[in-house]
Short mmCIF file of C-alpha atoms and ligand atoms in Angstrom, two decimals:
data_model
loop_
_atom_site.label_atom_id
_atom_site.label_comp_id
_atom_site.label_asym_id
_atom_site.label_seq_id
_atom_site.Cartn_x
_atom_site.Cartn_y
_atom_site.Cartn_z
CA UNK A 1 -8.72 -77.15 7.65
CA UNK A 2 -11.12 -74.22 7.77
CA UNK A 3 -11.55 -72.34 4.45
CA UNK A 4 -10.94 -68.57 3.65
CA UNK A 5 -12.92 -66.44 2.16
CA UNK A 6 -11.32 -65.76 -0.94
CA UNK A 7 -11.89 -69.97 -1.17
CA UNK A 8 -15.74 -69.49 -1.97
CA UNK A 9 -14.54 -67.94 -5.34
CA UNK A 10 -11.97 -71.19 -5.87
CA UNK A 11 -13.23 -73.28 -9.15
CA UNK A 12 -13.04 -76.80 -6.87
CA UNK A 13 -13.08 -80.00 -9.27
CA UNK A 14 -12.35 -83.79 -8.35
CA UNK A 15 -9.87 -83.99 -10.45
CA UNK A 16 -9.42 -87.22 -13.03
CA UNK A 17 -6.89 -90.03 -11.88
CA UNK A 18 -4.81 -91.56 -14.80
CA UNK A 19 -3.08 -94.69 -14.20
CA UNK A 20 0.06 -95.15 -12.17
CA UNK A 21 3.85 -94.38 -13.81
CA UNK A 22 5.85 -96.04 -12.07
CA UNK A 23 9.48 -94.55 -11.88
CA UNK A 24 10.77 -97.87 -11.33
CA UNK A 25 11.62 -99.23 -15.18
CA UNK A 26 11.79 -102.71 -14.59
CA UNK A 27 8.36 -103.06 -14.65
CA UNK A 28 5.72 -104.90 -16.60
CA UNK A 29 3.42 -102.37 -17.38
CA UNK A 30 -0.18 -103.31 -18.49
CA UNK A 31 -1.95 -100.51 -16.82
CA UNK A 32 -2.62 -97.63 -18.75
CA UNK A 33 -3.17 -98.89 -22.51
CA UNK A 34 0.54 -97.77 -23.77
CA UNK A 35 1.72 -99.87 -27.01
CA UNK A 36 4.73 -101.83 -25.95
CA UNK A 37 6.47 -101.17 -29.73
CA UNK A 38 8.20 -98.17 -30.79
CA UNK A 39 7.30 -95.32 -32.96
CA UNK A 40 7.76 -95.80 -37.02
CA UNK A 41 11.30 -95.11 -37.44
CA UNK A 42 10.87 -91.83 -38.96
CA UNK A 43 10.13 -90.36 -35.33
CA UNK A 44 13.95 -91.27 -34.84
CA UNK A 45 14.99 -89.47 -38.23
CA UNK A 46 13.11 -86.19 -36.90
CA UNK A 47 14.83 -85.97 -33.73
CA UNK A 48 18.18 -86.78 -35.07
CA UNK A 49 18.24 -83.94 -37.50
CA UNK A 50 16.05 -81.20 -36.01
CA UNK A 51 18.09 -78.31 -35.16
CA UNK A 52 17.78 -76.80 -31.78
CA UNK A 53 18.13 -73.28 -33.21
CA UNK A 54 13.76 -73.62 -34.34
CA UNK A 55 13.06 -73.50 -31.01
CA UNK A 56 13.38 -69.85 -30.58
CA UNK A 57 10.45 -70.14 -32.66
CA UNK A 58 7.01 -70.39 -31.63
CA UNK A 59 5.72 -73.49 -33.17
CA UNK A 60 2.74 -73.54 -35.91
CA UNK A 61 -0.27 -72.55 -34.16
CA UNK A 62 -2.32 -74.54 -36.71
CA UNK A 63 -0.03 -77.56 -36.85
CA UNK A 64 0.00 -77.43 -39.90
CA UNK A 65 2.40 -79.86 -41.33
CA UNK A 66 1.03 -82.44 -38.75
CA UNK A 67 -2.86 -81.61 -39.92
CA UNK A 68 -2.40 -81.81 -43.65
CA UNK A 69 -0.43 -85.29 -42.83
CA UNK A 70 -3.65 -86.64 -41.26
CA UNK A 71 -5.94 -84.74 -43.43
CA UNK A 72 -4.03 -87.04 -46.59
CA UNK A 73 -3.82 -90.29 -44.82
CA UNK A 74 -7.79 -90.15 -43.73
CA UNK A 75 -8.92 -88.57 -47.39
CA UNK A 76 -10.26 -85.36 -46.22
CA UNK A 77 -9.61 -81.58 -46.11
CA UNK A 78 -7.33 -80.09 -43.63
CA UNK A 79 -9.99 -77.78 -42.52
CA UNK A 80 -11.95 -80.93 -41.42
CA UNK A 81 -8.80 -81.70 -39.00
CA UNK A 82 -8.44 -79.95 -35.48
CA UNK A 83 -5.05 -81.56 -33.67
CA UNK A 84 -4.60 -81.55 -29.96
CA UNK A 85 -1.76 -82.33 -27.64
CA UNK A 86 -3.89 -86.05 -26.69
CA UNK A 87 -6.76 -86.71 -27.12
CA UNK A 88 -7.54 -85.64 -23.89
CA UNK A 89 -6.94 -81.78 -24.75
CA UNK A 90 -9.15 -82.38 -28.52
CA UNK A 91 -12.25 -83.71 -26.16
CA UNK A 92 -11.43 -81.03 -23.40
CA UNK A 93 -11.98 -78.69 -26.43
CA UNK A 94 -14.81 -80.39 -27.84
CA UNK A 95 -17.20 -80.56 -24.21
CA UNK A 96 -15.78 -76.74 -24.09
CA UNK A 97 -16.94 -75.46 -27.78
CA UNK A 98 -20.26 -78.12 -28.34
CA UNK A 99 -21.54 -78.68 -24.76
CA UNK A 100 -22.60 -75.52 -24.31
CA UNK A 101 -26.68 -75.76 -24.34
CA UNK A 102 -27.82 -76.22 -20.63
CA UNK A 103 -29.27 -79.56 -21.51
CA UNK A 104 -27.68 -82.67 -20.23
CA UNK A 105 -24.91 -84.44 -21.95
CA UNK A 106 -24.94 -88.01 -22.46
CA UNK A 107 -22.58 -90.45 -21.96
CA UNK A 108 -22.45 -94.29 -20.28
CA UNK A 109 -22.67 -94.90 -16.87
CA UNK A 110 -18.79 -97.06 -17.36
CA UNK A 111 -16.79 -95.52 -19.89
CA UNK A 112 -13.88 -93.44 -20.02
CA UNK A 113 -13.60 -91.00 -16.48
CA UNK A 114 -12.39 -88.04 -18.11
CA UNK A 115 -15.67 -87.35 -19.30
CA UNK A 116 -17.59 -86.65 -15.61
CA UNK A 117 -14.60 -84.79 -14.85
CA UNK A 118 -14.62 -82.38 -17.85
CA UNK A 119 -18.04 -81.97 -17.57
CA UNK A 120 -17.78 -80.69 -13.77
CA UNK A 121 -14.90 -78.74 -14.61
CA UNK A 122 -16.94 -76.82 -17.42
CA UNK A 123 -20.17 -76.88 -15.22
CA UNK A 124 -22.21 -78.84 -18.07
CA UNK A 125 -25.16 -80.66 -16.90
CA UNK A 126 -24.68 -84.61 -17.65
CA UNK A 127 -26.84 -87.81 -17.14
CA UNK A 128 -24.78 -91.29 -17.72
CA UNK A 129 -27.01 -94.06 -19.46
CA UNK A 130 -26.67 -97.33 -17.78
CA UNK A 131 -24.77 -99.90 -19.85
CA UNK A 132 -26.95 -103.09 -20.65
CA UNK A 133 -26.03 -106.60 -18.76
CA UNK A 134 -24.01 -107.80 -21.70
CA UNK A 135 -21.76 -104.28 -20.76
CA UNK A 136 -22.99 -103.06 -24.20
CA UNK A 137 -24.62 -99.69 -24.75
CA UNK A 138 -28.59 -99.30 -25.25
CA UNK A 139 -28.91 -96.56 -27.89
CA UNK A 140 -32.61 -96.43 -27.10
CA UNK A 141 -31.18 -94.44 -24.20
CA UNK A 142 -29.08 -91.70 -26.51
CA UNK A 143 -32.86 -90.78 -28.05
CA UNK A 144 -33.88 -88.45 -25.70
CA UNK A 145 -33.59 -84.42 -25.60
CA UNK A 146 -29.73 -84.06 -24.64
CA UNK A 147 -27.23 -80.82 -24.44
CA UNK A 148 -24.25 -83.50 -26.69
CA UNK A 149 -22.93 -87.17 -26.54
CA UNK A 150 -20.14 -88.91 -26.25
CA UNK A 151 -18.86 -92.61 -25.99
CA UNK A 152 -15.90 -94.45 -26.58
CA UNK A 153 -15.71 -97.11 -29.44
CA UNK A 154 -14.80 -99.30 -28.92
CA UNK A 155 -16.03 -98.43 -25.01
CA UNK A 156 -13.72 -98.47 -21.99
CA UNK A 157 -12.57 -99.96 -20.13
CA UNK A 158 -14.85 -103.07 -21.49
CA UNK A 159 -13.39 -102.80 -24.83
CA UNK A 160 -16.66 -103.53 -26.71
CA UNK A 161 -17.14 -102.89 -30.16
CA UNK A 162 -20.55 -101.09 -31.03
CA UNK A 163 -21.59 -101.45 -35.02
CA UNK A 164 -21.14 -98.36 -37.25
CA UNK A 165 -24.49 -98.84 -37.97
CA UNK A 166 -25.55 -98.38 -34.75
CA UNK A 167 -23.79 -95.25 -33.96
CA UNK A 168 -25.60 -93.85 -37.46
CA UNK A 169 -28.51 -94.65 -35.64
CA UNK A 170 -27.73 -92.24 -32.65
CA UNK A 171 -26.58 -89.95 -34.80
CA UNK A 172 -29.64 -89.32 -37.15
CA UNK A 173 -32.17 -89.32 -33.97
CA UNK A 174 -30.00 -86.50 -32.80
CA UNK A 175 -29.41 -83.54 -35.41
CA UNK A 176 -29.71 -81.20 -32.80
CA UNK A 177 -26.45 -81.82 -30.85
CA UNK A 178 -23.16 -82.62 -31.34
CA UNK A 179 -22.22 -86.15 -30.97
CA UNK A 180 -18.98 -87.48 -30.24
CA UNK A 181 -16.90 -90.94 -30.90
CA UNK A 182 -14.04 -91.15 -29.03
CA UNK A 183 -12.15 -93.79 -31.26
CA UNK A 184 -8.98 -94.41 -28.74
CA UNK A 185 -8.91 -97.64 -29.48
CA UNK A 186 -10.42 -98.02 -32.86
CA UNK A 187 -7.30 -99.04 -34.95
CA UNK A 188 -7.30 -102.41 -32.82
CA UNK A 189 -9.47 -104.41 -35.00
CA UNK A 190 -12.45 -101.94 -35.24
CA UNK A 191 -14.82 -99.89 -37.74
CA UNK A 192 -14.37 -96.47 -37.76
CA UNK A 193 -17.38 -94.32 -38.47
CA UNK A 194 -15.41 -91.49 -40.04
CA UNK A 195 -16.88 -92.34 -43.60
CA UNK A 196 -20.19 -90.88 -41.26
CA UNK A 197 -19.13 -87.54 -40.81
CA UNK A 198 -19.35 -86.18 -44.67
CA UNK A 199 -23.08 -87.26 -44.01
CA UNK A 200 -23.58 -85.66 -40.71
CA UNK A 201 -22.32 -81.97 -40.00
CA UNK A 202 -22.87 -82.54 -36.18
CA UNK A 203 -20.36 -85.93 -36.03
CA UNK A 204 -16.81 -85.23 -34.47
CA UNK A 205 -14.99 -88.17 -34.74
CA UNK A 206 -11.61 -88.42 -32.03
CA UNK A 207 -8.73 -90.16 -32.33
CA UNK A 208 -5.24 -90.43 -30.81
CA UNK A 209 -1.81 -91.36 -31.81
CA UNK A 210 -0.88 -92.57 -28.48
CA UNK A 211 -2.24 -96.26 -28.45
CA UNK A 212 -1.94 -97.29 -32.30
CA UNK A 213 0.78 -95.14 -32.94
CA UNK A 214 2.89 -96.16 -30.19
CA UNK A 215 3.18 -92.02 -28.78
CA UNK A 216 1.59 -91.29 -26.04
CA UNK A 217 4.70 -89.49 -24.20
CA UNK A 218 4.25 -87.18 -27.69
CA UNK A 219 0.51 -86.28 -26.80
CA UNK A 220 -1.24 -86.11 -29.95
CA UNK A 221 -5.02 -86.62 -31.08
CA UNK A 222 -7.28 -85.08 -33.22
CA UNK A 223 -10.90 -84.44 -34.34
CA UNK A 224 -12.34 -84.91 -38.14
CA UNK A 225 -15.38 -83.59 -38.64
CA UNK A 226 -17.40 -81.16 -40.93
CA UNK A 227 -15.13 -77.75 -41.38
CA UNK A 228 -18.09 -75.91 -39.75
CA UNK A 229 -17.42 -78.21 -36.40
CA UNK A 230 -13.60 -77.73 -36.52
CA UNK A 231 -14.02 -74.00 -37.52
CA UNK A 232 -15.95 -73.78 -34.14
CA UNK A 233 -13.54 -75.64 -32.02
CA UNK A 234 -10.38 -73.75 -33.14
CA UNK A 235 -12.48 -70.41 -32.51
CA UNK A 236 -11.97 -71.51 -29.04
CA UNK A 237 -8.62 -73.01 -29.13
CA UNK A 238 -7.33 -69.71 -30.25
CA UNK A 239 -9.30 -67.78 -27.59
CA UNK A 240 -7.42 -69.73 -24.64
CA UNK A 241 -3.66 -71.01 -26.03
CA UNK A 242 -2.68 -70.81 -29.94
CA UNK A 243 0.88 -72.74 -29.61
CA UNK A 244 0.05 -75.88 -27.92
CA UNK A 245 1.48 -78.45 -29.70
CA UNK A 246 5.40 -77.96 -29.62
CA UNK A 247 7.48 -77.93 -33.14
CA UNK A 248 9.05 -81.63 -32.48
CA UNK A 249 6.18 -83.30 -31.69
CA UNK A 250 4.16 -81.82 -35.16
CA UNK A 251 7.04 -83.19 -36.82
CA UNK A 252 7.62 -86.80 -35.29
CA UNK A 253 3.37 -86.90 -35.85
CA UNK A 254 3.72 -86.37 -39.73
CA UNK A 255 6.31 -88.65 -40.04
CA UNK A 256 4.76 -91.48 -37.89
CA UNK A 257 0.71 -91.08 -39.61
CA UNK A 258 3.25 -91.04 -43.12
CA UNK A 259 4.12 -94.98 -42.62
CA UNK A 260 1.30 -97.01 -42.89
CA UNK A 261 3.37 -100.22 -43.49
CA UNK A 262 4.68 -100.17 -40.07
CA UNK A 263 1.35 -99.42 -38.77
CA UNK A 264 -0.32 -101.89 -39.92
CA UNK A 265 2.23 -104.44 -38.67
CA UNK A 266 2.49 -103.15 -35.20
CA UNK A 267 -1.21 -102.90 -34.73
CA UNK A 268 -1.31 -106.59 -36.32
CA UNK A 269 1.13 -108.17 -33.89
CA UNK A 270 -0.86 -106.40 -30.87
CA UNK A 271 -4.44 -107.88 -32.17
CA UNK A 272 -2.64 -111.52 -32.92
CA UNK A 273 -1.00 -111.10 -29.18
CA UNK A 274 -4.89 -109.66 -28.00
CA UNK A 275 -6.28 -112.55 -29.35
CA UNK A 276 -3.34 -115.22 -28.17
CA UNK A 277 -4.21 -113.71 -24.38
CA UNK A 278 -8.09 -114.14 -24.74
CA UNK A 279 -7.60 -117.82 -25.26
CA UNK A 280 -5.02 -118.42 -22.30
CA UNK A 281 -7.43 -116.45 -20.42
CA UNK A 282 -10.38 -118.36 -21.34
CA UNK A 283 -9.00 -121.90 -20.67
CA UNK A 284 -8.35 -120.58 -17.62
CA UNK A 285 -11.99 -119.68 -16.53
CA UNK A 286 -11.62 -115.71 -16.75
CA UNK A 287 -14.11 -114.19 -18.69
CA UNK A 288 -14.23 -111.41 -20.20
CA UNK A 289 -16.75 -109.66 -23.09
CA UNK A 290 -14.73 -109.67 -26.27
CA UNK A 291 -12.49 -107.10 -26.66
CA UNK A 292 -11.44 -105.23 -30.42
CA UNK A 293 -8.96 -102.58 -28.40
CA UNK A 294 -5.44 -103.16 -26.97
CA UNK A 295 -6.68 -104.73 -23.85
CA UNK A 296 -9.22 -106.79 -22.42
CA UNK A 297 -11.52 -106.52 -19.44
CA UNK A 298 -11.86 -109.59 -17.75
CA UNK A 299 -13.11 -111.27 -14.49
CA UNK A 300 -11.12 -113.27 -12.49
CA UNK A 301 -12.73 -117.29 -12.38
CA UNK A 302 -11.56 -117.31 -8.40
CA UNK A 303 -10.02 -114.73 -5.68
CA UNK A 304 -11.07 -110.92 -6.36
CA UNK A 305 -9.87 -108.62 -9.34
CA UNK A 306 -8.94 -106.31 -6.53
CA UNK A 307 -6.88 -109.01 -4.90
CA UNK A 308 -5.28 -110.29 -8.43
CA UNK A 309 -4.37 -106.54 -9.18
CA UNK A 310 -2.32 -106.41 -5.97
CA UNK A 311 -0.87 -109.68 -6.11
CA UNK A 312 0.49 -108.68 -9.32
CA UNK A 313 1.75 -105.56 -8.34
CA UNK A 314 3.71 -107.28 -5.65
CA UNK A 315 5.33 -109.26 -8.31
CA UNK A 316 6.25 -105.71 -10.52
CA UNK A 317 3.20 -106.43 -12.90
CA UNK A 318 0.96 -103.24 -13.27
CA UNK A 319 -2.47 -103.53 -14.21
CA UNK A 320 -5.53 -101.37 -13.62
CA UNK A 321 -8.27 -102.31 -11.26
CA UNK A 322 -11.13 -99.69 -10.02
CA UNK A 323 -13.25 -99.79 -6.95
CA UNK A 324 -16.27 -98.95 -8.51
CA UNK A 325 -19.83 -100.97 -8.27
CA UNK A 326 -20.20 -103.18 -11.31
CA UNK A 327 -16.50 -102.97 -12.49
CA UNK A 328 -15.07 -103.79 -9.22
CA UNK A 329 -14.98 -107.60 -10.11
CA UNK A 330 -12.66 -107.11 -13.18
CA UNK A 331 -9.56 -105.84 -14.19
CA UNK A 332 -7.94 -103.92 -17.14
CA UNK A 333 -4.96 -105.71 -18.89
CA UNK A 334 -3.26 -104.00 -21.09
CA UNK A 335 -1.95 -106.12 -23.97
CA UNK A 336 1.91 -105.68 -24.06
CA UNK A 337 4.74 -107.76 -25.88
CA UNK A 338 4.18 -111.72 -26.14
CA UNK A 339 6.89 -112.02 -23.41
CA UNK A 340 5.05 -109.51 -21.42
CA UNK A 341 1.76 -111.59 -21.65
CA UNK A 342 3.88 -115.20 -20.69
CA UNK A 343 5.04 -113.45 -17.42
CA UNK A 344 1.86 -112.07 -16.81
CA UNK A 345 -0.26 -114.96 -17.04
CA UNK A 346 2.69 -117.37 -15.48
CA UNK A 347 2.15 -114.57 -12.29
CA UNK A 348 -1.96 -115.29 -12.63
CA UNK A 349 -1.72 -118.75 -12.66
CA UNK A 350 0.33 -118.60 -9.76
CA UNK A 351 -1.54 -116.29 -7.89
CA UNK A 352 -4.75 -118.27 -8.71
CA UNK A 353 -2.87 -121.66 -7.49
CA UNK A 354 -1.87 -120.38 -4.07
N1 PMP B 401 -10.20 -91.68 -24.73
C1 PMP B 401 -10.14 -92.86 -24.14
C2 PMP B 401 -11.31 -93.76 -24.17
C3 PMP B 401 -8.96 -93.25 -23.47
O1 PMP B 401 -8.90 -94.44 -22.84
C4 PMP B 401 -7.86 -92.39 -23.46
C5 PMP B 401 -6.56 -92.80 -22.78
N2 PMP B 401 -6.51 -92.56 -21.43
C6 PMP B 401 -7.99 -91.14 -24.08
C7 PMP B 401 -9.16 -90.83 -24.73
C8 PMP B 401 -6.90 -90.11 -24.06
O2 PMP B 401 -5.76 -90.50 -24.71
P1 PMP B 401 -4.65 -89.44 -25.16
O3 PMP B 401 -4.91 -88.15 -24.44
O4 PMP B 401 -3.37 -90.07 -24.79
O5 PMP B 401 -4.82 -89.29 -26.64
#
């Protein structure tokens, strides 16, 4: 296809791929790190009762009720709280406001890949830091002169855990960028580092309600961080769309961050099911480096990932495999129900046996 003129002036990205949804429902779906539970029961209350007649309304451009929700349950002021629709739109935000210097960004060579894609949308320089053998990051590497970082932690898709004492370390080499934790998974048995950023006015700390909080069909995330970071990010925000985040969904967030009881349980029962998997797993001959998010990364002990991830797919189980060097040998499981994981790993074994 030849290209026309007016093409040349075309903003071309590659654009980011997010795992498959399937319209078929009778599927077991480990592929894209959902929770397999339901909201808190609140989020039912809300849509029961909210009258139809509000949406003639714009919604809160602030979000407020849904900020000063998450601002109480995390101990800090609402001006230290920027809410996105995802997590995806906060970081969007964040490369768009903080990566802004000309210098390379940081991040790891295998992490999460929205972050090349962002980066080449916004035209910000980046270098990715090879991960070490063990799949863990080197923060030797994050010591250099850089235009921002970010990483995942725990990382993705290896689901490794890196110390909060390790991240302070990155962070105090680097008081002349913004550095980002993208804490997707951090609820699943990890530290957070928020406690960090009332010490460090360049530490935005990201988080989602979508894995934890059992809404990702909702999209809602959010950045804490010092009120001159958030200032600067809803500066932007403002400048491109003020009503992203729809009535409902601020709503059905408050209520959900407002239950920490059923929280706590549903994130318990996915860690005890995490944990359940890793031995099956294990006995098996998979391995896999040990996982604190709602999935686990793990090698298959005989025929490819690639080939396992197909096999299962033939058999209506989803997960997520990538052809990429390094990675191409494992795949992604999401962690589902307990009955989700016994058909799963009745389909490895015989996949594996055939
Ligand atoms: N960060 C990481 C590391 C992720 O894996 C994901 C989920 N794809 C996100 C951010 C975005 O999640 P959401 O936009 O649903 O909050």
């Amino acid at each position: 296809m030849s290209n026309s003129k007016w093409e040349d002036g075309v903003r071309k990205v590659v654009p980011y791929v997010p795992g498959e949804q399937p319209k078929d429902t009778n599927i077991i779906k480990l592929n894209t790190n959902e929770n397999p539970y339901p909201p808190a029961p609140e989020v039912r209350d809300i849509l029961d009762s909210f009258d139809e007649s509000r949406m003639r309304l714009y919604p809160a451009p602030d979000a407020a009720v849904l900020t000063e929700a998450i601002a109480e349950r995390y101990g800090v002021s609402p001006e230290q709280v920027f809410v996105g629709v995802g997590s995806d739109d906060v970081i969007s935000m964040a490369f768009l406001t903080f990566f802004n210097s000309g210098k390379p960004v940081f991040f790891p060579d295998i992490t999460y890949s929205f972050y090349d894609v962002w980066a080449d949308v916004y035209r910000i320089p980046y270098e990715t830091k090879p991960l070490r053998d063990d799949l863990t990051i080197d923060p030797e590497d994050y010591k250099k002169p850089n235009g921002g970082i970010i990483f995942p932690n725990p990382n993705a898709p290896t689901g490794i855990l890196e110390s909060v004492d390790m991240i302070e370390d990155i962070v105090k080499a680097n008081p002349d960028s913004v550095v980002m934790i993208d804490e997707a998974y951090i609820d699943f048995g990890g530290e957070s580092c928020l406690p960090l950023t009332e010490k460090y006015e360049n530490l935005l700390v990201i988080q989602t309600f979508s894995k934890s909080r059992s809404m990702a069909g909702m999209r809602i995330g959010f950045a804490i961080g010092s009120k001159k970071l958030i200032k600067y990010m809803n500066d932007v925000k403002f400048s491109i769309n003020s009503y992203t985040m729809n009535t409902v969904t601020q709503l059905c967030g408050a209520a959900a961050v407002k239950n920490e009881k059923y929280f706590r349980e549903s994130v318990d029962r996915i860690i005890a099911t995490r944990e359940n998997t890793k031995k099956i797993l294990a006995d098996m001959g998979f391995t896999f480096p040990d996982s604190k998010s709602n999935f686990i990364f793990a090698k298959p002990p005989c025929k490819s990932a690639e080939y396992l991830f197909n096999e299962l797919k033939k058999r209506k189980i989803f997960v997520r495999w990538w052809d990429k060097p390094v990675i191409r040998d494992y795949m992604r499981i999401t962690i589902g129900t307990d009955a989700e994981m016994d058909e799963f790993i009745k389909a490895v074994r015989e996949v594996i046996a055939e």
